[in-house]
Protein backbone atom coordinates (compact mmCIF):
# COMPACT_ATOMS: atom_id res chain seq x y z
CA UNK A 1 0.00 0.00 0.00
CA UNK A 2 1.38 3.38 -0.98
CA UNK A 3 1.44 6.27 1.47
CA UNK A 4 2.97 8.90 -0.80
CA UNK A 5 -0.23 10.94 -1.14
CA UNK A 6 -2.13 9.70 1.85
CA UNK A 7 -2.04 9.93 5.58
CA UNK A 8 -3.87 6.98 7.14
CA UNK A 9 -5.97 6.67 4.02
CA UNK A 10 -6.75 10.37 3.61
CA UNK A 11 -5.36 12.46 0.75
CA UNK A 12 -2.91 15.12 1.88
CA UNK A 13 -5.32 17.89 0.86
CA UNK A 14 -7.93 16.72 3.41
CA UNK A 15 -5.30 16.04 6.03
CA UNK A 16 -6.16 19.18 8.02
CA UNK A 17 -9.65 17.80 8.66
CA UNK A 18 -8.04 15.32 11.02
CA UNK A 19 -6.79 17.86 13.54
CA UNK A 20 -7.86 21.34 12.41
CA UNK A 21 -11.19 21.22 14.28
CA UNK A 22 -9.39 20.42 17.53
CA UNK A 23 -6.63 22.97 16.96
CA UNK A 24 -9.21 25.67 16.29
CA UNK A 25 -11.53 24.56 19.10
CA UNK A 26 -8.92 25.05 21.83
CA UNK A 27 -8.42 28.82 21.42
CA UNK A 28 -12.07 29.34 20.42
CA UNK A 29 -13.31 27.59 23.56
CA UNK A 30 -10.89 29.62 25.66
CA UNK A 31 -11.98 32.89 24.06
CA UNK A 32 -15.73 32.28 24.03
CA UNK A 33 -16.22 30.00 27.03
CA UNK A 34 -13.17 30.54 29.21
CA UNK A 35 -13.05 34.32 28.87
CA UNK A 36 -9.38 34.26 27.89
CA UNK A 37 -7.78 37.58 27.07
CA UNK A 38 -6.83 38.53 23.53
CA UNK A 39 -3.17 38.42 24.57
CA UNK A 40 -3.46 34.84 25.79
CA UNK A 41 -5.29 33.74 22.65
CA UNK A 42 -2.82 35.41 20.28
CA UNK A 43 0.20 33.99 22.09
CA UNK A 44 -1.45 30.56 21.97
CA UNK A 45 -1.80 30.81 18.18
CA UNK A 46 1.85 31.83 17.96
CA UNK A 47 2.93 28.79 19.98
CA UNK A 48 0.76 26.59 17.75
CA UNK A 49 2.72 27.81 14.74
CA UNK A 50 6.06 27.28 16.46
CA UNK A 51 5.18 23.78 17.68
CA UNK A 52 3.78 22.79 14.29
CA UNK A 53 6.93 24.02 12.56
CA UNK A 54 9.19 22.10 14.92
CA UNK A 55 7.15 18.91 14.51
CA UNK A 56 7.42 19.15 10.73
CA UNK A 57 11.20 19.53 11.16
CA UNK A 58 11.24 16.33 13.24
CA UNK A 59 9.25 14.57 10.50
CA UNK A 60 11.86 15.75 7.98
CA UNK A 61 14.71 14.42 10.13
CA UNK A 62 13.01 11.06 10.67
CA UNK A 63 12.12 10.73 6.98
CA UNK A 64 15.71 11.57 6.02
CA UNK A 65 16.93 8.84 8.35
CA UNK A 66 14.32 6.25 7.28
CA UNK A 67 14.30 7.03 3.56
CA UNK A 68 17.34 8.96 2.40
CA UNK A 69 16.88 10.67 -0.94
CA UNK A 70 18.58 13.29 -3.07
CA UNK A 71 15.95 15.85 -2.07
CA UNK A 72 16.98 15.71 1.57
CA UNK A 73 20.62 16.59 0.98
CA UNK A 74 20.60 18.47 -2.32
CA UNK A 75 17.28 20.28 -2.27
CA UNK A 76 16.04 22.57 -5.01
CA UNK A 77 12.61 24.16 -4.61
CA UNK A 78 10.31 23.38 -7.55
CA UNK A 79 9.78 27.07 -8.40
CA UNK A 80 13.47 27.99 -8.62
CA UNK A 81 16.06 27.57 -11.35
CA UNK A 82 19.22 25.58 -10.81
CA UNK A 83 21.84 27.36 -8.81
CA UNK A 84 25.20 26.05 -7.76
CA UNK A 85 25.56 24.92 -4.19
CA UNK A 86 23.82 22.48 -1.92
CA UNK A 87 21.03 22.96 0.54
CA UNK A 88 19.23 20.42 2.63
CA UNK A 89 15.44 20.34 2.65
CA UNK A 90 15.49 20.72 6.43
CA UNK A 91 17.43 23.99 6.06
CA UNK A 92 15.22 25.18 3.17
CA UNK A 93 12.10 24.57 5.28
CA UNK A 94 13.22 25.49 8.78
CA UNK A 95 15.03 28.78 8.18
CA UNK A 96 12.14 30.65 6.50
CA UNK A 97 9.58 29.09 8.84
CA UNK A 98 11.49 30.14 11.97
CA UNK A 99 12.32 33.60 10.59
CA UNK A 100 8.65 34.31 9.84
CA UNK A 101 7.57 32.84 13.19
CA UNK A 102 10.09 35.04 14.99
CA UNK A 103 8.91 38.10 13.03
CA UNK A 104 5.33 37.24 13.94
CA UNK A 105 6.34 37.02 17.60
CA UNK A 106 8.01 40.43 17.43
CA UNK A 107 4.85 41.86 15.83
CA UNK A 108 2.70 40.37 18.60
CA UNK A 109 5.02 41.79 21.25
CA UNK A 110 4.77 45.23 19.64
CA UNK A 111 0.97 44.96 19.62
CA UNK A 112 1.08 44.01 23.29
CA UNK A 113 3.22 47.03 24.15
CA UNK A 114 0.87 49.30 22.19
CA UNK A 115 -2.13 47.84 24.03
CA UNK A 116 -0.45 48.40 27.39
CA UNK A 117 0.53 51.96 26.41
CA UNK A 118 -3.12 52.62 25.52
CA UNK A 119 -4.29 51.23 28.87
CA UNK A 120 -5.80 48.07 27.37
CA UNK A 121 -3.93 45.92 29.86
CA UNK A 122 -6.87 43.58 30.53
CA UNK A 123 -6.93 42.43 26.91
CA UNK A 124 -3.14 42.47 26.55
CA UNK A 125 -2.60 40.31 29.61
CA UNK A 126 -1.14 36.86 29.02
CA UNK A 127 -2.71 34.59 31.62
CA UNK A 128 -0.42 31.76 32.67
CA UNK A 129 -3.07 29.16 33.62
CA UNK A 130 -5.20 29.51 30.49
CA UNK A 131 -2.08 29.65 28.31
CA UNK A 132 -0.77 26.39 29.79
CA UNK A 133 -4.19 24.74 29.41
CA UNK A 134 -4.37 25.89 25.80
CA UNK A 135 -0.84 24.69 25.10
CA UNK A 136 -1.72 21.27 26.53
CA UNK A 137 -4.75 21.07 24.23
CA UNK A 138 -2.78 22.16 21.17
CA UNK A 139 0.07 19.77 22.02
CA UNK A 140 -2.45 16.93 22.25
CA UNK A 141 -3.95 17.58 18.81
CA UNK A 142 -0.57 18.23 17.17
CA UNK A 143 0.79 15.11 18.88
CA UNK A 144 -2.05 13.01 17.41
CA UNK A 145 -1.29 14.46 13.98
CA UNK A 146 2.44 13.82 14.40
CA UNK A 147 2.00 10.24 15.60
CA UNK A 148 -0.42 9.39 12.80
CA UNK A 149 2.14 10.70 10.29
CA UNK A 150 4.77 8.38 11.76
CA UNK A 151 2.71 5.38 10.67
CA UNK A 152 4.24 4.31 7.38
CA UNK A 153 6.66 7.27 7.26
CA UNK A 154 9.32 5.12 5.64
CA UNK A 155 6.90 4.31 2.81
CA UNK A 156 6.08 7.95 2.06
CA UNK A 157 7.83 9.75 -0.75
CA UNK A 158 9.93 12.87 -0.47
CA UNK A 159 7.23 14.65 -2.52
CA UNK A 160 4.72 13.92 0.29
CA UNK A 161 7.07 15.47 2.81
CA UNK A 162 7.72 18.47 0.57
CA UNK A 163 3.95 19.11 0.21
CA UNK A 164 3.58 18.88 3.99
CA UNK A 165 6.33 21.48 4.39
CA UNK A 166 4.70 23.74 1.80
CA UNK A 167 1.35 23.52 3.62
CA UNK A 168 3.07 24.50 6.85
CA UNK A 169 4.96 27.39 5.27
CA UNK A 170 1.70 28.65 3.77
CA UNK A 171 0.29 28.95 7.30
CA UNK A 172 3.35 30.74 8.70
mmCIF file of N, CA and C in Angstrom, residues 33-112:
data_model
loop_
_atom_site.group_PDB
_atom_site.id
_atom_site.type_symbol
_atom_site.label_atom_id
_atom_site.label_comp_id
_atom_site.label_asym_id
_atom_site.label_seq_id
_atom_site.Cartn_x
_atom_site.Cartn_y
_atom_site.Cartn_z
ATOM 1 N N UNK A 33 -15.699 30.635 25.823
ATOM 2 C CA UNK A 33 -16.223 29.995 27.025
ATOM 3 C C UNK A 33 -15.366 30.269 28.268
ATOM 4 N N UNK A 34 -14.063 30.369 28.068
ATOM 5 C CA UNK A 34 -13.169 30.543 29.207
ATOM 6 C C UNK A 34 -12.810 31.983 29.500
ATOM 7 N N UNK A 35 -13.300 32.899 28.673
ATOM 8 C CA UNK A 35 -13.047 34.325 28.872
ATOM 9 C C UNK A 35 -11.552 34.643 28.887
ATOM 10 N N UNK A 36 -10.806 33.981 27.986
ATOM 11 C CA UNK A 36 -9.380 34.259 27.892
ATOM 12 C C UNK A 36 -9.176 35.638 27.279
ATOM 13 N N UNK A 37 -8.102 36.266 27.638
ATOM 14 C CA UNK A 37 -7.776 37.580 27.075
ATOM 15 C C UNK A 37 -7.301 37.423 25.632
ATOM 16 N N UNK A 38 -7.325 38.528 24.905
ATOM 17 C CA UNK A 38 -6.828 38.533 23.528
ATOM 18 C C UNK A 38 -5.338 38.190 23.517
ATOM 19 N N UNK A 39 -4.609 38.709 24.492
ATOM 20 C CA UNK A 39 -3.172 38.425 24.573
ATOM 21 C C UNK A 39 -2.888 36.940 24.713
ATOM 22 N N UNK A 40 -3.631 36.278 25.593
ATOM 23 C CA UNK A 40 -3.456 34.838 25.792
ATOM 24 C C UNK A 40 -3.773 34.071 24.511
ATOM 25 N N UNK A 41 -4.871 34.434 23.865
ATOM 26 C CA UNK A 41 -5.291 33.736 22.650
ATOM 27 C C UNK A 41 -4.287 33.928 21.518
ATOM 28 N N UNK A 42 -3.799 35.152 21.339
ATOM 29 C CA UNK A 42 -2.824 35.411 20.276
ATOM 30 C C UNK A 42 -1.501 34.691 20.523
ATOM 31 N N UNK A 43 -1.053 34.686 21.760
ATOM 32 C CA UNK A 43 0.199 33.985 22.088
ATOM 33 C C UNK A 43 0.017 32.477 21.880
ATOM 34 N N UNK A 44 -1.164 31.973 22.186
ATOM 35 C CA UNK A 44 -1.445 30.560 21.971
ATOM 36 C C UNK A 44 -1.360 30.203 20.482
ATOM 37 N N UNK A 45 -1.921 31.042 19.624
ATOM 38 C CA UNK A 45 -1.804 30.811 18.182
ATOM 39 C C UNK A 45 -0.336 30.849 17.740
ATOM 40 N N UNK A 46 0.439 31.744 18.320
ATOM 41 C CA UNK A 46 1.852 31.831 17.962
ATOM 42 C C UNK A 46 2.576 30.541 18.341
ATOM 43 N N UNK A 47 2.302 30.038 19.555
ATOM 44 C CA UNK A 47 2.929 28.787 19.983
ATOM 45 C C UNK A 47 2.477 27.610 19.121
ATOM 46 N N UNK A 48 1.231 27.644 18.645
ATOM 47 C CA UNK A 48 0.759 26.585 17.753
ATOM 48 C C UNK A 48 1.607 26.551 16.486
ATOM 49 N N UNK A 49 1.885 27.723 15.935
ATOM 50 C CA UNK A 49 2.719 27.807 14.735
ATOM 51 C C UNK A 49 4.125 27.291 15.006
ATOM 52 N N UNK A 50 4.711 27.710 16.111
ATOM 53 C CA UNK A 50 6.063 27.276 16.463
ATOM 54 C C UNK A 50 6.118 25.766 16.661
ATOM 55 N N UNK A 51 5.180 25.223 17.421
ATOM 56 C CA UNK A 51 5.179 23.780 17.678
ATOM 57 C C UNK A 51 4.967 23.001 16.383
ATOM 58 N N UNK A 52 4.033 23.462 15.557
ATOM 59 C CA UNK A 52 3.781 22.789 14.286
ATOM 60 C C UNK A 52 5.009 22.786 13.393
ATOM 61 N N UNK A 53 5.706 23.910 13.356
ATOM 62 C CA UNK A 53 6.929 24.018 12.556
ATOM 63 C C UNK A 53 7.990 23.041 13.051
ATOM 64 N N UNK A 54 8.182 22.989 14.348
ATOM 65 C CA UNK A 54 9.194 22.096 14.920
ATOM 66 C C UNK A 54 8.837 20.626 14.689
ATOM 67 N N UNK A 55 7.550 20.304 14.760
ATOM 68 C CA UNK A 55 7.150 18.915 14.515
ATOM 69 C C UNK A 55 7.319 18.521 13.047
ATOM 70 N N UNK A 56 7.134 19.445 12.138
ATOM 71 C CA UNK A 56 7.421 19.146 10.728
ATOM 72 C C UNK A 56 8.926 18.929 10.553
ATOM 73 N N UNK A 57 9.743 19.717 11.242
ATOM 74 C CA UNK A 57 11.198 19.534 11.164
ATOM 75 C C UNK A 57 11.602 18.146 11.676
ATOM 76 N N UNK A 58 10.949 17.678 12.735
ATOM 77 C CA UNK A 58 11.239 16.333 13.245
ATOM 78 C C UNK A 58 10.814 15.286 12.214
ATOM 79 N N UNK A 59 9.678 15.492 11.562
ATOM 80 C CA UNK A 59 9.255 14.570 10.495
ATOM 81 C C UNK A 59 10.307 14.520 9.389
ATOM 82 N N UNK A 60 10.833 15.689 9.026
ATOM 83 C CA UNK A 60 11.859 15.747 7.980
ATOM 84 C C UNK A 60 13.089 14.950 8.402
ATOM 85 N N UNK A 61 13.540 15.156 9.625
ATOM 86 C CA UNK A 61 14.708 14.421 10.126
ATOM 87 C C UNK A 61 14.468 12.918 10.132
ATOM 88 N N UNK A 62 13.312 12.497 10.624
ATOM 89 C CA UNK A 62 13.006 11.065 10.668
ATOM 90 C C UNK A 62 12.895 10.475 9.265
ATOM 91 N N UNK A 63 12.258 11.210 8.366
ATOM 92 C CA UNK A 63 12.122 10.727 6.983
ATOM 93 C C UNK A 63 13.487 10.617 6.321
ATOM 94 N N UNK A 64 14.354 11.599 6.584
ATOM 95 C CA UNK A 64 15.711 11.568 6.018
ATOM 96 C C UNK A 64 16.471 10.349 6.523
ATOM 97 N N UNK A 65 16.258 9.989 7.770
ATOM 98 C CA UNK A 65 16.932 8.837 8.353
ATOM 99 C C UNK A 65 16.334 7.531 7.824
ATOM 100 N N UNK A 66 14.994 7.480 7.713
ATOM 101 C CA UNK A 66 14.322 6.255 7.277
ATOM 102 C C UNK A 66 14.389 6.036 5.765
ATOM 103 N N UNK A 67 14.362 7.130 5.022
ATOM 104 C CA UNK A 67 14.297 7.026 3.565
ATOM 105 C C UNK A 67 15.155 8.116 2.935
ATOM 106 N N UNK A 68 16.454 7.948 2.983
ATOM 107 C CA UNK A 68 17.337 8.963 2.405
ATOM 108 C C UNK A 68 17.051 9.150 0.911
ATOM 109 N N UNK A 69 17.070 10.385 0.483
ATOM 110 C CA UNK A 69 16.878 10.674 -0.937
ATOM 111 C C UNK A 69 17.673 11.919 -1.295
ATOM 112 N N UNK A 70 17.828 12.131 -2.582
ATOM 113 C CA UNK A 70 18.578 13.290 -3.071
ATOM 114 C C UNK A 70 17.958 14.599 -2.577
ATOM 115 N N UNK A 71 16.638 14.637 -2.491
ATOM 116 C CA UNK A 71 15.953 15.851 -2.067
ATOM 117 C C UNK A 71 16.310 16.294 -0.660
ATOM 118 N N UNK A 72 16.631 15.353 0.201
ATOM 119 C CA UNK A 72 16.985 15.710 1.574
ATOM 120 C C UNK A 72 18.319 16.444 1.655
ATOM 121 N N UNK A 73 19.281 16.027 0.849
ATOM 122 C CA UNK A 73 20.624 16.593 0.975
ATOM 123 C C UNK A 73 20.970 17.616 -0.100
ATOM 124 N N UNK A 74 20.312 17.555 -1.223
ATOM 125 C CA UNK A 74 20.604 18.474 -2.323
ATOM 126 C C UNK A 74 19.285 19.038 -2.830
ATOM 127 N N UNK A 75 18.646 19.826 -1.997
ATOM 128 C CA UNK A 75 17.279 20.277 -2.273
ATOM 129 C C UNK A 75 17.252 21.490 -3.195
ATOM 130 N N UNK A 76 16.308 21.440 -4.113
ATOM 131 C CA UNK A 76 16.035 22.570 -5.008
ATOM 132 C C UNK A 76 14.524 22.739 -5.040
ATOM 133 N N UNK A 77 14.043 23.900 -4.604
ATOM 134 C CA UNK A 77 12.610 24.162 -4.610
ATOM 135 C C UNK A 77 12.076 24.078 -6.025
ATOM 136 N N UNK A 78 10.851 23.564 -6.205
ATOM 137 C CA UNK A 78 10.306 23.384 -7.552
ATOM 138 C C UNK A 78 10.184 24.680 -8.343
ATOM 139 N N UNK A 79 9.998 25.810 -7.700
ATOM 140 C CA UNK A 79 9.780 27.073 -8.403
ATOM 141 C C UNK A 79 11.065 27.806 -8.765
ATOM 142 N N UNK A 80 12.214 27.285 -8.372
ATOM 143 C CA UNK A 80 13.468 27.993 -8.623
ATOM 144 C C UNK A 80 14.268 27.327 -9.723
ATOM 145 N N UNK A 81 15.157 28.112 -10.329
ATOM 146 C CA UNK A 81 16.058 27.569 -11.348
ATOM 147 C C UNK A 81 17.294 27.006 -10.654
ATOM 148 N N UNK A 82 18.010 26.181 -11.374
ATOM 149 C CA UNK A 82 19.216 25.583 -10.808
ATOM 150 C C UNK A 82 20.240 26.644 -10.446
ATOM 151 N N UNK A 83 20.754 26.497 -9.249
ATOM 152 C CA UNK A 83 21.839 27.361 -8.806
ATOM 153 C C UNK A 83 22.908 26.471 -8.206
ATOM 154 N N UNK A 84 24.149 26.864 -8.351
ATOM 155 C CA UNK A 84 25.202 26.046 -7.763
ATOM 156 C C UNK A 84 25.112 26.067 -6.238
ATOM 157 N N UNK A 85 25.568 25.011 -5.642
ATOM 158 C CA UNK A 85 25.560 24.922 -4.187
ATOM 159 C C UNK A 85 24.554 23.877 -3.733
ATOM 160 N N UNK A 86 24.679 23.515 -2.477
ATOM 161 C CA UNK A 86 23.823 22.479 -1.925
ATOM 162 C C UNK A 86 23.075 23.019 -0.729
ATOM 163 N N UNK A 87 21.843 22.590 -0.597
ATOM 164 C CA UNK A 87 21.026 22.964 0.542
ATOM 165 C C UNK A 87 20.191 21.755 0.928
ATOM 166 N N UNK A 88 20.072 21.524 2.199
ATOM 167 C CA UNK A 88 19.225 20.420 2.631
ATOM 168 C C UNK A 88 17.779 20.900 2.688
ATOM 169 N N UNK A 89 16.848 19.964 2.569
ATOM 170 C CA UNK A 89 15.445 20.337 2.648
ATOM 171 C C UNK A 89 15.119 20.851 4.045
ATOM 172 N N UNK A 90 15.728 20.259 5.061
ATOM 173 C CA UNK A 90 15.491 20.722 6.429
ATOM 174 C C UNK A 90 15.849 22.202 6.557
ATOM 175 N N UNK A 91 16.995 22.585 6.022
ATOM 176 C CA UNK A 91 17.427 23.987 6.059
ATOM 177 C C UNK A 91 16.473 24.866 5.248
ATOM 178 N N UNK A 92 16.101 24.406 4.054
ATOM 179 C CA UNK A 92 15.217 25.180 3.171
ATOM 180 C C UNK A 92 13.832 25.375 3.790
ATOM 181 N N UNK A 93 13.393 24.442 4.613
ATOM 182 C CA UNK A 93 12.098 24.567 5.285
ATOM 183 C C UNK A 93 12.220 25.368 6.582
ATOM 184 N N UNK A 94 13.173 24.979 7.417
ATOM 185 C CA UNK A 94 13.216 25.490 8.783
ATOM 186 C C UNK A 94 13.621 26.953 8.881
ATOM 187 N N UNK A 95 14.576 27.388 8.077
ATOM 188 C CA UNK A 95 15.029 28.781 8.181
ATOM 189 C C UNK A 95 13.908 29.765 7.881
ATOM 190 N N UNK A 96 13.220 29.680 6.735
ATOM 191 C CA UNK A 96 12.140 30.653 6.501
ATOM 192 C C UNK A 96 10.999 30.518 7.509
ATOM 193 N N UNK A 97 10.676 29.286 7.892
ATOM 194 C CA UNK A 97 9.581 29.091 8.843
ATOM 195 C C UNK A 97 9.901 29.746 10.190
ATOM 196 N N UNK A 98 11.124 29.548 10.682
ATOM 197 C CA UNK A 98 11.486 30.141 11.970
ATOM 198 C C UNK A 98 11.658 31.654 11.879
ATOM 199 N N UNK A 99 12.175 32.143 10.757
ATOM 200 C CA UNK A 99 12.320 33.599 10.590
ATOM 201 C C UNK A 99 10.947 34.273 10.609
ATOM 202 N N UNK A 100 9.998 33.721 9.866
ATOM 203 C CA UNK A 100 8.654 34.312 9.844
ATOM 204 C C UNK A 100 7.950 34.156 11.192
ATOM 205 N N UNK A 101 8.164 33.028 11.862
ATOM 206 C CA UNK A 101 7.570 32.836 13.187
ATOM 207 C C UNK A 101 8.159 33.832 14.181
ATOM 208 N N UNK A 102 9.460 34.056 14.120
ATOM 209 C CA UNK A 102 10.094 35.044 14.986
ATOM 210 C C UNK A 102 9.561 36.446 14.690
ATOM 211 N N UNK A 103 9.440 36.778 13.406
ATOM 212 C CA UNK A 103 8.908 38.096 13.029
ATOM 213 C C UNK A 103 7.476 38.261 13.528
ATOM 214 N N UNK A 104 6.696 37.208 13.436
ATOM 215 C CA UNK A 104 5.326 37.240 13.938
ATOM 216 C C UNK A 104 5.328 37.469 15.451
ATOM 217 N N UNK A 105 6.226 36.823 16.153
ATOM 218 C CA UNK A 105 6.344 37.016 17.600
ATOM 219 C C UNK A 105 6.718 38.449 17.958
ATOM 220 N N UNK A 106 7.623 39.035 17.202
ATOM 221 C CA UNK A 106 8.013 40.433 17.435
ATOM 222 C C UNK A 106 6.815 41.351 17.177
ATOM 223 N N UNK A 107 6.053 41.080 16.126
ATOM 224 C CA UNK A 107 4.853 41.860 15.827
ATOM 225 C C UNK A 107 3.841 41.752 16.965
ATOM 226 N N UNK A 108 3.630 40.545 17.487
ATOM 227 C CA UNK A 108 2.699 40.372 18.604
ATOM 228 C C UNK A 108 3.178 41.093 19.855
ATOM 229 N N UNK A 109 4.479 41.065 20.102
ATOM 230 C CA UNK A 109 5.020 41.790 21.254
ATOM 231 C C UNK A 109 4.799 43.289 21.097
ATOM 232 N N UNK A 110 5.012 43.805 19.895
ATOM 233 C CA UNK A 110 4.772 45.231 19.645
ATOM 234 C C UNK A 110 3.306 45.577 19.860
ATOM 235 N N UNK A 111 2.401 44.724 19.379
ATOM 236 C CA UNK A 111 0.969 44.955 19.623
ATOM 237 C C UNK A 111 0.666 44.967 21.116
ATOM 238 N N UNK A 112 1.277 44.052 21.835
ATOM 239 C CA UNK A 112 1.078 44.007 23.289
ATOM 240 C C UNK A 112 1.549 45.279 23.966
#
